[in-house]
Short mmCIF file of C-alpha atoms in Angstrom, two decimals:
data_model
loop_
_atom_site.label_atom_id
_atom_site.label_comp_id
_atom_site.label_asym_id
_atom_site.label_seq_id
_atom_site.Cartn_x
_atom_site.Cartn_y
_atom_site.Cartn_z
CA UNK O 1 48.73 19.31 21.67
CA UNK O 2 47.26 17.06 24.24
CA UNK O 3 44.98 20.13 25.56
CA UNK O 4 44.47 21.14 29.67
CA UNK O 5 45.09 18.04 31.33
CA UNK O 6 43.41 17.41 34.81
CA UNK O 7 43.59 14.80 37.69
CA UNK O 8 41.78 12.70 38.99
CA UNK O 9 38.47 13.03 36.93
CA UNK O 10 36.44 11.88 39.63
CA UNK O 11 37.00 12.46 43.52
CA UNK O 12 35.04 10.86 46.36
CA UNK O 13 36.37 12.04 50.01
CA UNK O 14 35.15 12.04 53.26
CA UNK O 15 34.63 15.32 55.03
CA UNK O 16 37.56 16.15 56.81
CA UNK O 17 39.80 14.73 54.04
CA UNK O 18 42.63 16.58 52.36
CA UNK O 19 41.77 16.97 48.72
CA UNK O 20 44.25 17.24 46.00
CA UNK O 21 43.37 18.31 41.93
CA UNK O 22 46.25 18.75 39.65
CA UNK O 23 46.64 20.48 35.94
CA UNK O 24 48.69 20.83 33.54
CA UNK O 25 48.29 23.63 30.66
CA UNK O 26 48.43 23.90 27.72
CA UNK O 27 52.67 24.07 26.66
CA UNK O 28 53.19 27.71 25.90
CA UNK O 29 50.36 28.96 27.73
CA UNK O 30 51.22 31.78 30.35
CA UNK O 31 48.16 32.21 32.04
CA UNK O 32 46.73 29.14 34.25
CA UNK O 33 42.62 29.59 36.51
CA UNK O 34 41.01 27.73 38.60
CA UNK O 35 37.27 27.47 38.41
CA UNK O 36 34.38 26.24 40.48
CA UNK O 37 31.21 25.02 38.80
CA UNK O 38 27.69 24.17 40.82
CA UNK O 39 24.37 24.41 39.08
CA UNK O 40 23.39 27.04 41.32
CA UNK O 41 26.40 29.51 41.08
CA UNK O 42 27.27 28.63 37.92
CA UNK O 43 31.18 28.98 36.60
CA UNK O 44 33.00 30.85 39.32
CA UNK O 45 36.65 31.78 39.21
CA UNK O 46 38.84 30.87 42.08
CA UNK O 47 42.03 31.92 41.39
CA UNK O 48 44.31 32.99 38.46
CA UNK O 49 48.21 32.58 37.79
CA UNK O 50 50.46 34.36 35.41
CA UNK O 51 53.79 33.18 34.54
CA UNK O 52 53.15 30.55 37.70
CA UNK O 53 52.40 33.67 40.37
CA UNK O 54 49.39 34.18 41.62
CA UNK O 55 47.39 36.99 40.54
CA UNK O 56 43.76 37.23 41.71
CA UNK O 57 42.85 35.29 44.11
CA UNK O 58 39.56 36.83 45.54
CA UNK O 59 37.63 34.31 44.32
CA UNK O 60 38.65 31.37 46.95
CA UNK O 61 35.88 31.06 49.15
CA UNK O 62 38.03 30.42 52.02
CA UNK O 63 41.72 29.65 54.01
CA UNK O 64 40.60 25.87 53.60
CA UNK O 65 41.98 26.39 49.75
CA UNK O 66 45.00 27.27 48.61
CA UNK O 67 46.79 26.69 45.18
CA UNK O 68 50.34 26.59 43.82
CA UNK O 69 52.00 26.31 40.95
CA UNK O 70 55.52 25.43 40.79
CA UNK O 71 56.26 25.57 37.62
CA UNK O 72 55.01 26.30 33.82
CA UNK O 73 53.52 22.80 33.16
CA UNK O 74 52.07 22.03 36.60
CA UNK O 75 49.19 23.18 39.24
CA UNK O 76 47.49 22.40 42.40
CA UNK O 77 44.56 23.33 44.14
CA UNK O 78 44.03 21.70 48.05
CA UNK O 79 41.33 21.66 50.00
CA UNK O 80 42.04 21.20 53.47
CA UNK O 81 39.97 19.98 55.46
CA UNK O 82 37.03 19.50 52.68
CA UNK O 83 33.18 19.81 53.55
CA UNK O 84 30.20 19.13 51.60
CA UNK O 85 29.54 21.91 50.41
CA UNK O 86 33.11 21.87 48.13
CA UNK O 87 31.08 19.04 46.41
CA UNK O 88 31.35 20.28 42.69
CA UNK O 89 33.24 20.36 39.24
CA UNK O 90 36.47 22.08 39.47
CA UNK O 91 38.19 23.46 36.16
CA UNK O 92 41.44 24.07 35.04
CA UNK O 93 42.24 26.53 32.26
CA UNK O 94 44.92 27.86 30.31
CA UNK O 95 45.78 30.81 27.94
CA UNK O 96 48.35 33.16 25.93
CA UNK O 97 49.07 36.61 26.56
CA UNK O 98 48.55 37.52 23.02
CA UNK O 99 45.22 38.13 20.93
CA UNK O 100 41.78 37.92 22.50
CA UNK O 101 42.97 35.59 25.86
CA UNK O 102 40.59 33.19 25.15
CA UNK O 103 40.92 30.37 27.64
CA UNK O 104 41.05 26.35 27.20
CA UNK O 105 39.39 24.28 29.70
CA UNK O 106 40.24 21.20 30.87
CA UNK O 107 37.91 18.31 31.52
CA UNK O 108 36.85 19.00 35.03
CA UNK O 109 37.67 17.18 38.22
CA UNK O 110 34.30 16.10 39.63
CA UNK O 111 34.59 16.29 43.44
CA UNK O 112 32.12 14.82 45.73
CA UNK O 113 32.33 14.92 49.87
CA UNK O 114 30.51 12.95 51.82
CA UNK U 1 23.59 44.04 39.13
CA UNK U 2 25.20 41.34 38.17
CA UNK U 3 27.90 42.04 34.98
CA UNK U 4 26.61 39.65 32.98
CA UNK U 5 23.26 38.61 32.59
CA UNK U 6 22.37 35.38 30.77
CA UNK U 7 18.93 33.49 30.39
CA UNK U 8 19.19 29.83 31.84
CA UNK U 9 16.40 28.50 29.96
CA UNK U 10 16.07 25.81 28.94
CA UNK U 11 15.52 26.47 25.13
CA UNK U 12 13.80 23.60 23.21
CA UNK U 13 13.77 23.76 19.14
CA UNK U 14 12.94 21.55 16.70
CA UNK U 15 15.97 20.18 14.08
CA UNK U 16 16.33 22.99 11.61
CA UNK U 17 15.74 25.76 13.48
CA UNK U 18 17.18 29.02 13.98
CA UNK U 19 18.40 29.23 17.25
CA UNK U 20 18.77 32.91 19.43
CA UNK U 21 21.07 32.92 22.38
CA UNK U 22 21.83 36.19 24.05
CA UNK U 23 23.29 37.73 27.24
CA UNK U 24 23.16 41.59 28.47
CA UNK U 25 26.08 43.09 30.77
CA UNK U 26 26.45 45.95 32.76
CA UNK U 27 30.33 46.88 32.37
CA UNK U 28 31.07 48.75 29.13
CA UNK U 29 34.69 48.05 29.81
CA UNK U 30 34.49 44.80 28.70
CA UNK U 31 35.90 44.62 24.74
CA UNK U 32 36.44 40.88 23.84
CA UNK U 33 33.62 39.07 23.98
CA UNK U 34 33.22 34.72 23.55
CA UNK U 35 30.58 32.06 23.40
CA UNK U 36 31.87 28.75 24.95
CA UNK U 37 29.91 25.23 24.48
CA UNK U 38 29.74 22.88 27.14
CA UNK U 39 28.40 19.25 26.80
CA UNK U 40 26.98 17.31 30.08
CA UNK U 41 29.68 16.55 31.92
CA UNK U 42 32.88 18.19 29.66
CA UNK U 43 34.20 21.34 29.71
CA UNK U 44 33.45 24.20 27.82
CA UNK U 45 34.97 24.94 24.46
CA UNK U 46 35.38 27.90 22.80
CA UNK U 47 32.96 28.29 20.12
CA UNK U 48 34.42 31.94 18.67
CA UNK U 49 35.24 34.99 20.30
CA UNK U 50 34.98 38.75 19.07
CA UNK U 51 36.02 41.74 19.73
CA UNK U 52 34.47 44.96 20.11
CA UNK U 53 31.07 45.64 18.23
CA UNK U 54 30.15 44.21 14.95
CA UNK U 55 29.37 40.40 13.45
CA UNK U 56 31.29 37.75 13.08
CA UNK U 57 30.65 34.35 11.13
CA UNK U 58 31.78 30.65 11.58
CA UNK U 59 29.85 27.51 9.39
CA UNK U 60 26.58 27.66 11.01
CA UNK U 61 27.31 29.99 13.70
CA UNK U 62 27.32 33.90 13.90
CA UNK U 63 28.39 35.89 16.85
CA UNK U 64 26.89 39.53 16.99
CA UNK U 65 27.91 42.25 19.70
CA UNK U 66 26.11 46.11 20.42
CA UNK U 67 28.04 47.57 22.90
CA UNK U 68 25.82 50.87 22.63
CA UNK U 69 22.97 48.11 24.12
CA UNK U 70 25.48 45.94 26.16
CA UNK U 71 24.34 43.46 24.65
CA UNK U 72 25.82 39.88 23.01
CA UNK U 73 23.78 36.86 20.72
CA UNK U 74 24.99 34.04 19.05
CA UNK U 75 22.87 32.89 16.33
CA UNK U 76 23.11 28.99 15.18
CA UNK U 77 21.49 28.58 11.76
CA UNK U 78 19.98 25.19 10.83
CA UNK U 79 20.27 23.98 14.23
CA UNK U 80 21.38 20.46 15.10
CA UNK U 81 20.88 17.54 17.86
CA UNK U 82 24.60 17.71 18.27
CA UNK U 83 24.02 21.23 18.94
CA UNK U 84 22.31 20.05 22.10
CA UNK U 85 24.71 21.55 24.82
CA UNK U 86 24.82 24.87 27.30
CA UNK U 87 26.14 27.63 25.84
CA UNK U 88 27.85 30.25 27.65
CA UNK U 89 28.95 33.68 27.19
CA UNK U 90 32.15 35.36 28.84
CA UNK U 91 33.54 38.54 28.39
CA UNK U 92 36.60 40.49 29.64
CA UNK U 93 38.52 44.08 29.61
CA UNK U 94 41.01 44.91 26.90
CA UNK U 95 44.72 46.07 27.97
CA UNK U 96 47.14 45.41 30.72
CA UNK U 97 47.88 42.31 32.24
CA UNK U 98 44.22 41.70 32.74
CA UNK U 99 43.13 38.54 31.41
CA UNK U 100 39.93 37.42 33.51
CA UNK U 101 36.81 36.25 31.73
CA UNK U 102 33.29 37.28 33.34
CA UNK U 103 30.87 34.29 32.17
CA UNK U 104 27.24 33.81 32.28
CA UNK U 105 25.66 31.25 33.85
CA UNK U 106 24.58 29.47 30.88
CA UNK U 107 21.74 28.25 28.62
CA UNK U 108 20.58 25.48 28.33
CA UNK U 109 19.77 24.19 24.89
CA UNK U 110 18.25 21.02 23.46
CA UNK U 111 17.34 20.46 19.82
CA UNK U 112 15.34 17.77 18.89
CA UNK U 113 15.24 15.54 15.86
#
């Protein structure tokens, strides 16, 4: 299995700028999250999907993010209209129902705005 | 409070060493219990995950949980530089639908040769 895959790897955007970052889980994999990651608030969870509908998402900072997934094998998480401080790595993550739910990360998209 | 408590170092050991990670959390709901590994700029990997109280052993790695002290280590015997990394713990509830992990913030650990 090819593991989480994210895109792009590396964002650079102007503030103001629509930002897109895709995923796509790991096949079989019913449970898809969205993380944040900034040296000082370390890994934060944005949101959380089960079967592709959303299930917690108390953890987006604000209406200026939203995320979707329209199917099994695909994500998104906008930000729209992106500031500065969104400048961080985003992760994607993936896991089965069954056993302990451990989760598998994907590489990160690392988003800087200017 | 926050539910998990980890120390952010860093840690600095010498090649060989026996290495002492640990984190401390506040919700004794929480029953499965991981250590993830995280190179600069990657994203963390599960290392091994266990569940409820007791030991639990992989190669050079053990995993240890107290849940009567709330508290989680992972133990890396003759450490290496490849071991060089920050480690984080995570932890979540057993039952239902709910699969969220609560992670520390990390430590950050360098071994050198």
């Amino acid at each position: 299995d090819a593991g989480v895959i994210q895109s792009p790897r590396h964002e650079v955007t102007e503030m103001g700028q629509e930002v897109t970052l895709r995923c796509k889980p790991i096949s079989g994999h019913d449970y898809l999250f969205w993380y944040r990651q900034t040296m000082m608030r370390g890994l934060e969870l944005l949101i959380y999907f089960n079967n592709n509908v959303p299930i917690d998402d108390s953890g987006m900072p604000e209406d200026r993010f939203s995320a979707k997934m329209p199917n099994a094998s695909f994500s998104t998480l906008k930000i729209q209209p992106s500031e500065p401080r969104d400048s961080a790595v985003y992760f994607c993550a993936s896991s089965f129902y069954k056993g302990a739910g451990e989760q598998y990360f994907g590489p990160g998209t690392r988003l800087t705005v200017t | 409070q926050k539910e998990v408590e980890q120390d952010p170092g860093p840690l600095s050991v010498p090649e060989g060493a026996i290495v002492s990670l640990n984190c401390t959390y506040s919700n004794s709901a929480f029953q499965y219990f991981m250590w993830y590994r995280q190179y600069s700029r990657k994203g963390p990997e599960l290392l091994m995950y266990t569940y409820s109280s007791g030991n639990k052993e992989d190669g050079r790695f053990t995993a240890q949980v107290d849940k009567s002290s709330k508290y989680i280590s992972l133990f890396i015997r003759d450490s290496q530089p490849s071991d060089s990394a920050t480690y984080l713990c995570a932890m979540r509830r057993s039952g239902g639908s709910n699969y969220k992990l609560t992670f520390g913030k990390g430590t950050l650990l360098t071994v050198n040769p």
